[in-house]
Coordinates of C-alpha atoms and ligand atoms in Angstrom, one line a residue:
X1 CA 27.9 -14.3 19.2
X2 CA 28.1 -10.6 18.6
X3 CA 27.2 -8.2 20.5
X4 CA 26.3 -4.0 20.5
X5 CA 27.6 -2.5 23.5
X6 CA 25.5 1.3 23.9
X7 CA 26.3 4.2 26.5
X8 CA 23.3 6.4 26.5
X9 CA 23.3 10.2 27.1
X10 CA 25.2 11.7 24.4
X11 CA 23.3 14.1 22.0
X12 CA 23.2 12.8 18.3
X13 CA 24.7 15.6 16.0
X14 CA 26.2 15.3 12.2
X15 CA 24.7 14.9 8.6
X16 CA 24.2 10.9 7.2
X17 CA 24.2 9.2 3.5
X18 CA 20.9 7.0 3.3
X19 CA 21.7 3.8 2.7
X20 CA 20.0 2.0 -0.1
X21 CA 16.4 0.3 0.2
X22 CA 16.6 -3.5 1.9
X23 CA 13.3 -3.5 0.3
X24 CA 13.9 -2.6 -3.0
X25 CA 17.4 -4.2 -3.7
X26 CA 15.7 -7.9 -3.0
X27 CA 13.0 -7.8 -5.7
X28 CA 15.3 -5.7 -7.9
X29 CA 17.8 -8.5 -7.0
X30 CA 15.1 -11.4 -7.7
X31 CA 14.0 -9.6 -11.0
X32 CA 17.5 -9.7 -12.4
X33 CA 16.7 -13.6 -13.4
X34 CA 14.6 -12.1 -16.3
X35 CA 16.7 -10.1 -18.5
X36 CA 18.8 -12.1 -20.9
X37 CA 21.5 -10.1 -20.0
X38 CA 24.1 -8.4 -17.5
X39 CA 22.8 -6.1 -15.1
X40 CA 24.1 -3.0 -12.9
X41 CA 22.4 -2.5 -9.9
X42 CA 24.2 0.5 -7.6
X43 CA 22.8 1.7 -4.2
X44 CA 22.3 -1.6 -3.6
X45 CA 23.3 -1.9 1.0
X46 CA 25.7 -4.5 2.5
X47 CA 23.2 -6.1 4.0
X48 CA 23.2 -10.5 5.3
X49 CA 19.7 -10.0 3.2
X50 CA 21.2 -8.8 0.2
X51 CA 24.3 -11.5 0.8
X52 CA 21.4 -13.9 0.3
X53 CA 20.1 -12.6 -2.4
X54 CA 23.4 -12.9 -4.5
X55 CA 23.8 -16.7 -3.1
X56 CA 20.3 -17.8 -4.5
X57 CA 21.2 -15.8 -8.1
X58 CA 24.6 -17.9 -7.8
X59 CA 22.7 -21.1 -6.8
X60 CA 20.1 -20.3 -10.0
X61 CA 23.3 -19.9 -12.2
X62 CA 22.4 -16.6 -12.2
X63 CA 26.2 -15.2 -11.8
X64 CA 26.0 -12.1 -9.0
X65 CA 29.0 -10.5 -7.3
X66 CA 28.3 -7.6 -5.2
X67 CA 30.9 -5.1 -4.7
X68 CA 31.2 -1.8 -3.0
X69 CA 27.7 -1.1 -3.2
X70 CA 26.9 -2.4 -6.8
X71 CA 25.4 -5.8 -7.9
X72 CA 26.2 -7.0 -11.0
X73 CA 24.5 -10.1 -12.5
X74 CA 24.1 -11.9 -15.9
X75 CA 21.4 -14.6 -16.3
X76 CA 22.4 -15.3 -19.9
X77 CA 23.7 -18.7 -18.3
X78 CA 20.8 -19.7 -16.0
X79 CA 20.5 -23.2 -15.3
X80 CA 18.6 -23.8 -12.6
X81 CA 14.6 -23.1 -11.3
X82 CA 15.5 -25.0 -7.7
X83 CA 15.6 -22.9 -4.6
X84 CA 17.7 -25.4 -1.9
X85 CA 15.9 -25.1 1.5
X86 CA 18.8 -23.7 3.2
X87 CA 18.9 -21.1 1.2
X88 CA 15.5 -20.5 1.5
X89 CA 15.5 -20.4 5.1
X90 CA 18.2 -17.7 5.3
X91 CA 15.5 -15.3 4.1
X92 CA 11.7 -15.2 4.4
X93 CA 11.4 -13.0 1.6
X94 CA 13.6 -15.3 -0.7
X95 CA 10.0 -16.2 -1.4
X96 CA 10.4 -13.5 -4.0
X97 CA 12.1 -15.5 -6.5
X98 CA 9.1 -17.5 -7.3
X99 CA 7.6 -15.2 -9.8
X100 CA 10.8 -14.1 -11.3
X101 CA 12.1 -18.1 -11.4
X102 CA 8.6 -19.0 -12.9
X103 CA 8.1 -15.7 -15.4
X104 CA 12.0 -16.8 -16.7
X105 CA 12.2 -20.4 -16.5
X106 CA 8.6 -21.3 -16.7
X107 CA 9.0 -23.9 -13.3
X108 CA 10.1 -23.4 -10.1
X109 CA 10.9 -25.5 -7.2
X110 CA 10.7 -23.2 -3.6
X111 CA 10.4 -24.2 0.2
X112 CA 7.4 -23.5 2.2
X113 CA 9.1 -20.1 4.1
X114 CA 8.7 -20.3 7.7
X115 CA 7.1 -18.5 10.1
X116 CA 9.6 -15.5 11.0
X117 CA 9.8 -13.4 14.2
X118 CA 6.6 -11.2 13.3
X119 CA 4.3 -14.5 13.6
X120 CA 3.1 -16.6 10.3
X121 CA 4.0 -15.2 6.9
X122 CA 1.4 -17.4 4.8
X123 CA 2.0 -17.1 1.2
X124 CA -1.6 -17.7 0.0
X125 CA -1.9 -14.9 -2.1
X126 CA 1.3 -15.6 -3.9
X127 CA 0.1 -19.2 -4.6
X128 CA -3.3 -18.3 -5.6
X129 CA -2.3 -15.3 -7.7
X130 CA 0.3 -18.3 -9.9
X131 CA -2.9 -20.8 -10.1
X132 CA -4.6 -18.0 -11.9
X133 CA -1.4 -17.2 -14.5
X134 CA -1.6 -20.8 -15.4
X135 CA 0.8 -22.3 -13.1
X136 CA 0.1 -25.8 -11.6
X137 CA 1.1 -26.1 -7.8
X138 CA 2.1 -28.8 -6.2
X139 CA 3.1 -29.0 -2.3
X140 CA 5.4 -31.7 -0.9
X141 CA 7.2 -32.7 2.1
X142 CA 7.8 -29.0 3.0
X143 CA 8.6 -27.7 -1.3
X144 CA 6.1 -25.8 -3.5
X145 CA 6.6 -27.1 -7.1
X146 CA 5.6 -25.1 -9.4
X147 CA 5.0 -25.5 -13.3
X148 CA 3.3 -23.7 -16.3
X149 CA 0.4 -25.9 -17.6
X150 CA 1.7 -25.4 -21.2
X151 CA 4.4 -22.9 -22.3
X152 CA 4.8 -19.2 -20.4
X153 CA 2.5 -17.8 -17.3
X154 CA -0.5 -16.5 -18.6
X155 CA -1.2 -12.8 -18.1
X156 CA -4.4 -12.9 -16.0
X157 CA -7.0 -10.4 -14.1
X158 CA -6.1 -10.3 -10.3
X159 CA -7.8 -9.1 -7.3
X160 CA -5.8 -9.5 -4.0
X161 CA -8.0 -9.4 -0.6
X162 CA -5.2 -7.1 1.4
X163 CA -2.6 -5.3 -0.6
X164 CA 0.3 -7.3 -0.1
X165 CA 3.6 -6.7 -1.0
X166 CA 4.9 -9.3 -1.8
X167 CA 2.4 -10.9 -3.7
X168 CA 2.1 -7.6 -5.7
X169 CA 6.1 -7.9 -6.2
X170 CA 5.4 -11.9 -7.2
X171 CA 2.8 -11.1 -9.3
X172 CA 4.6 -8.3 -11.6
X173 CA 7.8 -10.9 -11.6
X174 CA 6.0 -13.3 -13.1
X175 CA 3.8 -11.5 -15.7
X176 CA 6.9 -9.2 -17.5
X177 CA 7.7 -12.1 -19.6
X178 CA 3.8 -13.9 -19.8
X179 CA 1.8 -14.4 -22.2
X180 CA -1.0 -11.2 -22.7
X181 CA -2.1 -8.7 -20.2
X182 CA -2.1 -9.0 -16.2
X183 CA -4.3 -6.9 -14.4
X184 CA -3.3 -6.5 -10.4
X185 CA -6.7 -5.0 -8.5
X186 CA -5.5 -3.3 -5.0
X187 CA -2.1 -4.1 -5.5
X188 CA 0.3 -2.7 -2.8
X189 CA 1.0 0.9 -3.0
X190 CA 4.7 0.7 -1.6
X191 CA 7.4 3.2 -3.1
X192 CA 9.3 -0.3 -3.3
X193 CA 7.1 -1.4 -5.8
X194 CA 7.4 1.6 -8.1
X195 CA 11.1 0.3 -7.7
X196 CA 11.0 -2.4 -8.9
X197 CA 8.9 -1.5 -12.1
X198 CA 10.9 1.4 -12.5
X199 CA 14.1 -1.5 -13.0
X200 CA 11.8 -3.5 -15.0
X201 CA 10.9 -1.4 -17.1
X202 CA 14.7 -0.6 -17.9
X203 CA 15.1 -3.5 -18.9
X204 CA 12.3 -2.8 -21.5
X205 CA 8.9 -4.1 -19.4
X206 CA 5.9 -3.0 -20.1
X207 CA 4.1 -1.8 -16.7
X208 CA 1.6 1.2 -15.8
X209 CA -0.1 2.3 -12.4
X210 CA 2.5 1.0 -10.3
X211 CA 2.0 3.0 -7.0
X212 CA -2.1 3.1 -7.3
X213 CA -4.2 0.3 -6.6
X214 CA -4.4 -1.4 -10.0
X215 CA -1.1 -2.4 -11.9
X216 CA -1.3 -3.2 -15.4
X217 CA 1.1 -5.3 -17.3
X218 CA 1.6 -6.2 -20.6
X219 CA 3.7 -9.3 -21.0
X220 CA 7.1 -9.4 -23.0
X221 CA 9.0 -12.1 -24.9
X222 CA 12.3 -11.1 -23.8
X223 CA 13.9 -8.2 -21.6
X224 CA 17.2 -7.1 -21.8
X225 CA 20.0 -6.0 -19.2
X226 CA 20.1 -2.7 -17.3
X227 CA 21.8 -0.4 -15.2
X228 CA 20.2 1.1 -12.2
X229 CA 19.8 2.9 -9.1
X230 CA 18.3 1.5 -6.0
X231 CA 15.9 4.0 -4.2
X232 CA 17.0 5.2 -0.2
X233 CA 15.6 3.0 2.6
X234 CA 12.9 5.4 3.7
X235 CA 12.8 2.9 6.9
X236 CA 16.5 3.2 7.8
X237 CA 15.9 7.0 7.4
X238 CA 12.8 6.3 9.9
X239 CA 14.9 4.5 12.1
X240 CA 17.8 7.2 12.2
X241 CA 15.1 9.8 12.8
X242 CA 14.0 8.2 15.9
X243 CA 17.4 7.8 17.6
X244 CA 17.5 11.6 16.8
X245 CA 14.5 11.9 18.8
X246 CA 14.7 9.7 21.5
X247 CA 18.5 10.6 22.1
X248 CA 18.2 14.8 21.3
X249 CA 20.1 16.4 19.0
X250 CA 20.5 17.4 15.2
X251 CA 20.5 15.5 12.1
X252 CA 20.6 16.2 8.4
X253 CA 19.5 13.0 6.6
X254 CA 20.7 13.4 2.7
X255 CA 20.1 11.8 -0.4
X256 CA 16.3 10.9 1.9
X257 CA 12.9 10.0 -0.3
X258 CA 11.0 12.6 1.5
X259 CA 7.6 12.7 -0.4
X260 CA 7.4 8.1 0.6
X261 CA 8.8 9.4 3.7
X262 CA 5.9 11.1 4.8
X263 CA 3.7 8.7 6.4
X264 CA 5.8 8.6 9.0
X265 CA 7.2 12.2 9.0
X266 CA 3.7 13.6 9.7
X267 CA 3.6 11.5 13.2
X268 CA 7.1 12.2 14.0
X269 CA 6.3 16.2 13.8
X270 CA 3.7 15.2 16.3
X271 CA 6.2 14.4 18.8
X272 CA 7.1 18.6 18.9
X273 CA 10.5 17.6 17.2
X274 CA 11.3 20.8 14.6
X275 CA 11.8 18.6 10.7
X276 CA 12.5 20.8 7.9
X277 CA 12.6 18.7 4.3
X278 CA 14.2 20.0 1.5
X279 CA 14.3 17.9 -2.4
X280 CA 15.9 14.7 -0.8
X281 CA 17.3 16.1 2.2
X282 CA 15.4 15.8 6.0
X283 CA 16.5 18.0 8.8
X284 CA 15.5 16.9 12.6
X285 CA 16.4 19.1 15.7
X286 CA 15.0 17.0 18.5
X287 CA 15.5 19.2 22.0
X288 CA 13.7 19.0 25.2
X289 CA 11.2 16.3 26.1
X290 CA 9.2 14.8 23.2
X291 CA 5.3 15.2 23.2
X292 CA 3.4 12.2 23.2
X293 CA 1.2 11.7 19.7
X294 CA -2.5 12.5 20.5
X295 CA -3.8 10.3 17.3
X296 CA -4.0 6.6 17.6
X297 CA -0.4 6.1 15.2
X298 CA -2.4 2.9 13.2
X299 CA 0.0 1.1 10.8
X300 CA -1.1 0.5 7.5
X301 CA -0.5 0.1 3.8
X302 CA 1.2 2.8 2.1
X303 CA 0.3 5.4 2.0
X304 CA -0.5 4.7 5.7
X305 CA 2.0 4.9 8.4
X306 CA 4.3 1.9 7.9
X307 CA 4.2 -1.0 10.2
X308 CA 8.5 -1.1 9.9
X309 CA 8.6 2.0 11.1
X310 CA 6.1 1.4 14.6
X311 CA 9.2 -0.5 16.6
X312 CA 11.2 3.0 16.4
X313 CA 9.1 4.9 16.7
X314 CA 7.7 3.5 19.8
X315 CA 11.0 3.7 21.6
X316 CA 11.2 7.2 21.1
X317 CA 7.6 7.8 22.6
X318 CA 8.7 6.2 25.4
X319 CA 10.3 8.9 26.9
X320 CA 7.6 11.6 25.7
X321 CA 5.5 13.7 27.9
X322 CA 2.3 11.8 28.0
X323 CA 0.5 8.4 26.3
X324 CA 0.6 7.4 22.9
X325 CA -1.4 4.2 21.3
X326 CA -0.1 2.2 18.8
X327 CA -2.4 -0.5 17.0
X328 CA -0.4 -2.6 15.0
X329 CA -2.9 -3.7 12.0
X330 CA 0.0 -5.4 9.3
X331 CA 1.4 -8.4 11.6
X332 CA 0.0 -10.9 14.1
X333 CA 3.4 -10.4 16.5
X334 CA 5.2 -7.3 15.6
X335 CA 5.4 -6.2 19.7
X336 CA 8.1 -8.3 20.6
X337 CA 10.4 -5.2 21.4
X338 CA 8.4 -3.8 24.4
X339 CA 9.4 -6.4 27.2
X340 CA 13.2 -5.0 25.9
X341 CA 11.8 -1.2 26.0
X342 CA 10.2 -2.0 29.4
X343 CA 13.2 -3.6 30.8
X344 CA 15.0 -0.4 30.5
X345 CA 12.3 1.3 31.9
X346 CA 10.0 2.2 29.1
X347 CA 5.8 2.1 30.8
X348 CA 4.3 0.0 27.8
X349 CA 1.2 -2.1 27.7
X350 CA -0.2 -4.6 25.0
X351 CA -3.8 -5.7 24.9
X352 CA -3.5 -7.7 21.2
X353 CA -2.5 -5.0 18.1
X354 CA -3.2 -2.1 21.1
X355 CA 0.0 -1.0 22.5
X356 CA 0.1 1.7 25.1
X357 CA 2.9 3.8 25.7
X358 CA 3.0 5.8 28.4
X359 CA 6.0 8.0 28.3
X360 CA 8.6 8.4 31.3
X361 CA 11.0 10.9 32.3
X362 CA 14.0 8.4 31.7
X363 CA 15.4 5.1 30.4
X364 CA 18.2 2.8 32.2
X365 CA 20.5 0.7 30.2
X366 CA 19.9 -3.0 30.4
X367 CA 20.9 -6.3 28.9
X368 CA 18.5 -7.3 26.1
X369 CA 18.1 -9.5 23.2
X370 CA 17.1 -8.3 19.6
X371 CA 13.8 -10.3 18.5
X372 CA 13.9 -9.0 14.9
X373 CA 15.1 -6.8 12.7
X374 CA 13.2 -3.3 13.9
X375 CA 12.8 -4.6 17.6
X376 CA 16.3 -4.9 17.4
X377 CA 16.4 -1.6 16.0
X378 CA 14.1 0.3 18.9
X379 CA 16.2 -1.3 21.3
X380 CA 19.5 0.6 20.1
X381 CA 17.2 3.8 19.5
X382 CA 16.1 3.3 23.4
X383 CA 19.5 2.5 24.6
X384 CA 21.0 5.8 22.8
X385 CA 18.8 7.4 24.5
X386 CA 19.2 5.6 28.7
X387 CA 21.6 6.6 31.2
X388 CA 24.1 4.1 31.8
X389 CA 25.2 1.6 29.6
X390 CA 23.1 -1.6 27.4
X391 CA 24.4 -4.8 25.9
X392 CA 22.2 -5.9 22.8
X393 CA 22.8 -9.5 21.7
X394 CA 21.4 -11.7 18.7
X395 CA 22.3 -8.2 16.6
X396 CA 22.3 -10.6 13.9
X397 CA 18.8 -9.2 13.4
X398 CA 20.1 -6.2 12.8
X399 CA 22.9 -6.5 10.6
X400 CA 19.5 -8.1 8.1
X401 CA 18.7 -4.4 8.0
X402 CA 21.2 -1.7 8.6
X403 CA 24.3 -1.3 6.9
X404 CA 27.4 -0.6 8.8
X405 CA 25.1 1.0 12.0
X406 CA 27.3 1.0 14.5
X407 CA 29.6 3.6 12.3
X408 CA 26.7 5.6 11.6
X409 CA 25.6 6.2 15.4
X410 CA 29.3 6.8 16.1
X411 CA 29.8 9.6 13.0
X412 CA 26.5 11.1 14.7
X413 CA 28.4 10.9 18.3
X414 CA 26.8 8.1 19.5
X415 CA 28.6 5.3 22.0
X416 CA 28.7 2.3 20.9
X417 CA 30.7 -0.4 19.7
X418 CA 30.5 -4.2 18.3
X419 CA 31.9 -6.6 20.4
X420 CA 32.9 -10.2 19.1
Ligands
EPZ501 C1 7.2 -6.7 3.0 O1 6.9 -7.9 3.6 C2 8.5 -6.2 3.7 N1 9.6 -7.1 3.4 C3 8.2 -6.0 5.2 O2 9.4 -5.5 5.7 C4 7.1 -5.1 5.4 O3 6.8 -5.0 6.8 C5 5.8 -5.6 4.7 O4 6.1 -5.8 3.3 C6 4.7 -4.6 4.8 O5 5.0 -3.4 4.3 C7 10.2 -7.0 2.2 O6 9.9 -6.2 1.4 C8 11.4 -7.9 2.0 P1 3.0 -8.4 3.0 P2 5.8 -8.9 3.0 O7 2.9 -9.5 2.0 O8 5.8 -8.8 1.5 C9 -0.2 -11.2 5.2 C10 11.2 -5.3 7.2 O9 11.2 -5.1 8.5 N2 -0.1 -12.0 4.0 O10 2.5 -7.0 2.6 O11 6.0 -10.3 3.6 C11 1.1 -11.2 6.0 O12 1.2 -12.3 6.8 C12 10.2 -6.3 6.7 O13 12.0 -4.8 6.4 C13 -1.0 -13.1 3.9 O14 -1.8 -13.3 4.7 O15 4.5 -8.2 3.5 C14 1.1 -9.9 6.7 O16 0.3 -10.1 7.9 C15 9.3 -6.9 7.7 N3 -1.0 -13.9 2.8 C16 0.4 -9.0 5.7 O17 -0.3 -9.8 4.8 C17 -0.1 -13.7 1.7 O18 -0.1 -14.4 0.7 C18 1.3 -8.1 5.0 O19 2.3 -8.9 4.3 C19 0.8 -12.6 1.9 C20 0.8 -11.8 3.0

C-alpha cells in the first residue's frame, strides 16, 4: 500500500496551476449520457474519481477515454441503464448517474451507495425527487430500480428540505430531456452546479437560476454534443492555501475561481495571513504565527463556508495563536482527522459537530492513517508544517481528490515523496 512520506519545516514558495473541479467533472461526466453526440470535456483532473467516472460511461456503452486532461465521450451507442455494484461501490457519488441514466434511457438500475467515511449518505431526496418526475422505484436485495411510469420523466415542481447537492445535480439530469417544466425550490447554490448547467446548456438545455435557490428547467427532446471547460477546484485551491498557511511561505494560485472562493477566503484572512486576489489569480504570504479565528467558522451551504474546506483549514489553526471553534453542520462524521492532527501534537476537542482547536506553538511528525479524502488532506497540510518527519498511509483517499499532489508540494519546496 502506498504511502506519503513528509519532512516538515521547509517554507512553501512558487506559483501553482489549479487543477480542474473533482466536483464538477463527475456530474459533467454523468451528464454526458444525454447528448446524442460526442463530447469534449477539458480541465477535466486525473483523479481515481474521475477514472470511475469513465469506467461506468464505458460500462453504459457510453464510449469515454480520458487523455491528458480531456474527456471525450459519445453516447450515440448507449446500450445499457445498469450500474454493476462494483462499480457503484468505487464511488459514492456514482449515485449521480441516476438522473442522467433515467432523463436518457428512461430506466435505470443503481446500487443502494454505501455509507462512506463522513457517516450515512442517504439518498432520500434523490429518490423522492424521481417519484415526483414520474418514475416508479423499486428497492431490492441492495439495487434501486428505477422506471418511468409511461414514456420520459415528467418535469415536476420540487421542494428539497436541505439544499442538497446532489439531489439538485440528480434532479437537473433527469429533467433536461423530460417532459414540461421542472421547478427545483432551494436547490443547492454550489458554483458546481452552475457547472454543470453551464455544460448542459451547451449542449442546447434549457436551464435558468442555477446558482439561486430555485432552478427552472424546461425539458428538451434531444441535446446534442459539446465541447467544454471544466471550472478550477476551488477546494484544492482551499487545500493548497492551507499548507501555505500552516507551513509559511508564498504562493500564487492561478487560473483560481476567486469570487466561489470566497467563503472560505474571508476566514482564511482571519488567520492574519496577507491574500491579495486578482481576476482568477490568489496570492497568500503566510509569515509568523497564524491568529486563531475569533468567529465560530460554521460550515454550510454555499454561499456558507464549505464543509470540504473545514479538514484544512483546521490543521492550519492548529498551530495559531489562540482557540478557534469549528461546528461542522453538513455531515454526521466529518472529524475523523483530529485524532491524526492530535497525534502530531495538534490541542483539539470534539463535543458532537463542536470542534475546539486550541492552537500550539508546534507540530511533531507522526505516523498516521488518511480516513478520507480532506482528513487525508489536513494531515499532509499538518505534516508540512511539523518538525521532523510523518508517514501518511491509506493515501488512497487522497489520490480521490488531488491530482498529482505530491509534485505540487515539491514544485512549492515541500518534502515529500510517495513510497510504494
Ligand atoms: C457533494 O456531496 C460533494 N461531492 C461533497 O464533496 C460535498 O461535501 C457536499 O456536496 C456538500 O457540499 C460531490 O460533489 C461529488 P449533499 P453530496 O447531498 O452531493 C444529506 C468532497 O470531499 N443528504 O449536499 O453527497 C447528506 O447525508 C466531497 O469532495 C440527505 O440526508 O452532498 C449530507 O449530510 C465530500 N439526503 C447533506 O445532506 C439526501 O437525499 C449534504 O449532502 C441527500 C443528502
Amino acid at each position: 500500500m502506498q504511502k506519503f512520506i513528509v519532512t516538515g519545516g521547509s517554507r512553501l514558495r512558487g506559483e501553482l496551476q489549479l487543477q480542474g473541479s473533482k466536483n464538477s467533472a463527475l456530474p459533467i461526466m454523468a451528464a454526458a449520457i444525454l447528448p446524442d453526440g460526442e463530447c469534449l470535456i477539458k480541465n477535466c483532473p486525473g483523479l481515481t474519481d474521475v477514472y470511475s467516472a469513465a469506467r461506468i460511461l464505458n460500462c453504459l456503452g457510453c464510449k469515454c477515454i480520458f487523455s491528458d486532461n480531456t474527456v471525450t465521450t459519445d453516447s450515440s451507442a448507449l446500450s445499457s441503464s445498469e450500474i454493476p455494484d462494483e462499480l457503484m461501490r468505487e464511488m459514492r457519488s456514482s449515485i449521480v448517474f441516476m438522473g442522467a441514466v433515467l432523463g436518457r434511457m428512461k430506466e435505470c438500475t443503481v446500487s443502494i451507495p454505501g455509507g462512506c467515511e463522513l457517516g450515512p449518505r442517504p439518498i432520500d431526496m434523490h429518490l423522492s425527487s424521481m417519484q415526483k418526475m414520474g418514475i416508479d422505484i423499486r428497492e431490492t436485495g441492495g439495487r434501486i430500480i428505477c422506471r418511468t411510469r409511461s414514456g420520459r420523466p415528467k418535469g415536476a415542481k420540487i421542494t428539497l428540505n436541505f439544499p442538497s447537492v446532489g439531489a439538485t445535480e440528480n434532479i437537473i439530469l433527469c429533467a433536461v430531456l423530460a417532459q414540461g417544466e421542472t421547478v427545483i425550490n432551494n436547490a443547492a447554490r454550489e458554483p458546481e452546479i452552475c457547472d454543470l448547467c453551464g455544460f448542459l446548456r451547451s449542449c442546447g438545455a434549457d436551464i435558468i437560476g442555477d446558482g439561486e435557490s430555485r432552478i427552472i428547467i424546461n425539458g428538451k427532446d434531444k441535446l446534442h454534443g459539446c465541447e467544454y471547460s471544466v471550472m478550477p477546484d476551488r477546494i484544492a485551491g482551499a487545500t493548497y492555501l492551507s499548507m501555505a498557511a500552516a507551513a509559511g511561505g508564498e504562493l500564487i494560485l492561478k487560473n483560481a475561481c476567486v469570487a466561489e472562493s470566497e467563503p472560505f477566503l474571508s476566514i482564511l484572512e482571519q488567520t492574519g495571513c496577507t491574500l491579495n486576489t486578482g481576476e482568477n489569480k490568489i496570492y497568500i504570504r503566510s509569515g509568523g504565527r497564524l491568529r486563531a479565528v475569533r468567529d465560530r467558522i460554521r460550515t454550510m451551504p454555499h454561499p456558507g463556508f464549505p464543509t470540504d474546506a473545514q479538514a484544512v483549514l483546521m490543521a492550519a489553526l492548529s498551530l495559531a495563536e489562540g482557540t478557534s471553534v469549528f461546528e461542522e453542520n453538513i455531515f454526521d462524521c466529518r472529524y475523523r482527522h483530529t485524532d491524526a492532527l492530535v497525534k502530531m501534537g495538534a490541542d483539539i476537542q470534539v463535543m458532537g459537530k463542536i470542534a475546539v482547536v486550541k492552537g500550539v506553538s508546534r507540530l511533531h511528525g507522526a505516523n498516521v492513517e488518511a480516513t478520507d479524502l480532506r482528513g487525508g488532506a489536513a494531515m499532509l497540510a499538518a505534516a508540512l508544517a511539523a518538525e521532523g518527519t510523518s508517514e501518511i498511509s491509506r493515501i488512497y483517499h487522497i489520490d480521490r481528490g488531488y491530482e498529482k499532489i505530491e509534485e505540487a508540494v515539491r514544485l512549492l519546496g515541500g518534502d515529500m515523496k510517495r513510497v510504494q
